[in-house]
Amino acid sequence: MTSYCRIAFTNPLTSAHAVEQKFQILNAVAEYDHVELDISGSADMDGSGLQLLVMFRSALLHAGKCGAITHPRPAVREAVEFLRMGELFAAVAPEAQHGVA
């Protein structure tokens, strides 16, 4: 049975909240097979927030887990796309990357 976790951030993705958010992400990726990171409650993002999103995807891939970053607000999506990092919002499914269907 696949275990699922949804993390919903309500604080901005900024350095003021980065440490707490980082531990939430890493704990969820360690414990669950599929992790959804819902950032609809995060209206603002700085460099630390971008680093959190990159770390989330990296942790999923490293652990062989599935997940996605969902519901970004327009300002967050625009900032990520401006940096040409829109792939952060694509779902991670490691078994598909290795040719296993």
Tab-separated table of C-alpha atoms in Angstrom, residues 7-98:
chain	number	residue	atom	x	y	z
A	7	ILE	CA	1.908	19.262	3.302
A	8	ALA	CA	0.118	22.605	3.082
A	9	PHE	CA	2.271	25.647	3.719
A	10	THR	CA	0.392	28.713	4.922
A	11	ASN	CA	3.461	30.862	5.530
A	12	PRO	CA	5.521	32.579	2.835
A	13	LEU	CA	8.337	30.572	1.253
A	14	THR	CA	10.956	32.853	2.766
A	15	SER	CA	14.028	32.635	4.968
A	16	ALA	CA	11.892	33.473	8.013
A	17	HIS	CA	10.157	30.071	7.723
A	18	ALA	CA	12.703	28.023	5.758
A	19	VAL	CA	14.116	25.916	8.601
A	20	GLU	CA	10.702	24.747	9.815
A	21	GLN	CA	9.505	24.103	6.253
A	22	LYS	CA	12.688	22.195	5.401
A	23	PHE	CA	12.193	19.774	8.297
A	24	GLN	CA	8.530	19.245	7.381
A	25	ILE	CA	9.560	18.364	3.827
A	26	LEU	CA	12.438	16.062	4.754
A	27	ASN	CA	10.394	14.220	7.398
A	28	ALA	CA	7.505	13.670	4.979
A	29	VAL	CA	9.771	12.422	2.180
A	30	ALA	CA	11.455	10.014	4.607
A	31	GLU	CA	8.143	8.654	5.915
A	32	TYR	CA	5.777	8.568	2.914
A	33	ASP	CA	5.872	7.105	-0.596
A	34	HIS	CA	4.022	10.030	-2.192
A	35	VAL	CA	4.246	13.621	-0.957
A	36	GLU	CA	2.221	16.569	-2.226
A	37	LEU	CA	3.549	20.007	-1.331
A	38	ASP	CA	0.581	22.394	-1.514
A	39	ILE	CA	1.899	25.956	-1.605
A	40	SER	CA	-1.441	27.708	-2.197
A	41	GLY	CA	-1.089	29.445	1.171
A	42	SER	CA	2.310	30.897	0.294
A	43	ALA	CA	1.862	34.276	-1.342
A	44	ASP	CA	5.535	35.248	-1.280
A	45	MET	CA	8.850	33.577	-2.017
A	46	ASP	CA	12.500	34.570	-1.748
A	47	GLY	CA	15.711	32.714	-2.590
A	48	SER	CA	15.315	30.466	0.442
A	49	GLY	CA	11.856	29.487	-0.754
A	50	LEU	CA	13.154	28.632	-4.198
A	51	GLN	CA	15.848	26.529	-2.549
A	52	LEU	CA	13.140	24.666	-0.586
A	53	LEU	CA	11.289	23.787	-3.785
A	54	VAL	CA	14.481	22.543	-5.432
A	55	MET	CA	15.371	20.571	-2.286
A	56	PHE	CA	11.908	18.969	-2.225
A	57	ARG	CA	12.260	17.651	-5.784
A	58	SER	CA	15.820	16.543	-5.140
A	59	ALA	CA	14.819	14.699	-1.952
A	60	LEU	CA	12.014	12.893	-3.797
A	61	LEU	CA	14.330	11.808	-6.589
A	62	HIS	CA	17.114	10.764	-4.215
A	63	ALA	CA	14.710	8.684	-2.107
A	64	GLY	CA	12.934	7.193	-5.139
A	65	LYS	CA	9.632	8.681	-4.016
A	66	CYS	CA	6.758	10.316	-5.920
A	67	GLY	CA	5.339	13.765	-5.388
A	68	ALA	CA	4.489	17.174	-6.703
A	69	ILE	CA	4.430	20.848	-5.835
A	70	THR	CA	0.836	21.967	-6.274
A	71	HIS	CA	-1.314	25.091	-6.323
A	72	PRO	CA	1.343	27.809	-6.593
A	73	ARG	CA	-0.015	31.332	-6.419
A	74	PRO	CA	0.528	33.453	-9.537
A	75	ALA	CA	3.412	35.467	-8.057
A	76	VAL	CA	5.282	32.307	-7.041
A	77	ARG	CA	4.643	30.596	-10.398
A	78	GLU	CA	5.748	33.704	-12.302
A	79	ALA	CA	8.971	33.980	-10.288
A	80	VAL	CA	9.828	30.321	-10.864
A	81	GLU	CA	9.023	30.536	-14.575
A	82	PHE	CA	11.014	33.770	-14.917
A	83	LEU	CA	14.026	31.836	-13.626
A	84	ARG	CA	13.273	29.137	-16.231
A	85	MET	CA	12.666	26.581	-13.509
A	86	GLY	CA	9.059	25.747	-14.356
A	87	GLU	CA	9.912	22.024	-14.226
A	88	LEU	CA	9.704	22.372	-10.439
A	89	PHE	CA	5.924	22.083	-10.838
A	90	ALA	CA	6.079	18.806	-12.800
A	91	ALA	CA	5.191	15.650	-10.901
A	92	VAL	CA	8.027	13.374	-9.821
A	93	ALA	CA	7.558	9.681	-10.576
A	94	PRO	CA	10.965	7.978	-10.357
A	95	GLU	CA	9.818	4.595	-11.669
A	96	ALA	CA	8.720	6.260	-14.927
A	97	GLN	CA	12.153	7.851	-15.266
A	98	HIS	CA	13.793	4.438	-15.163
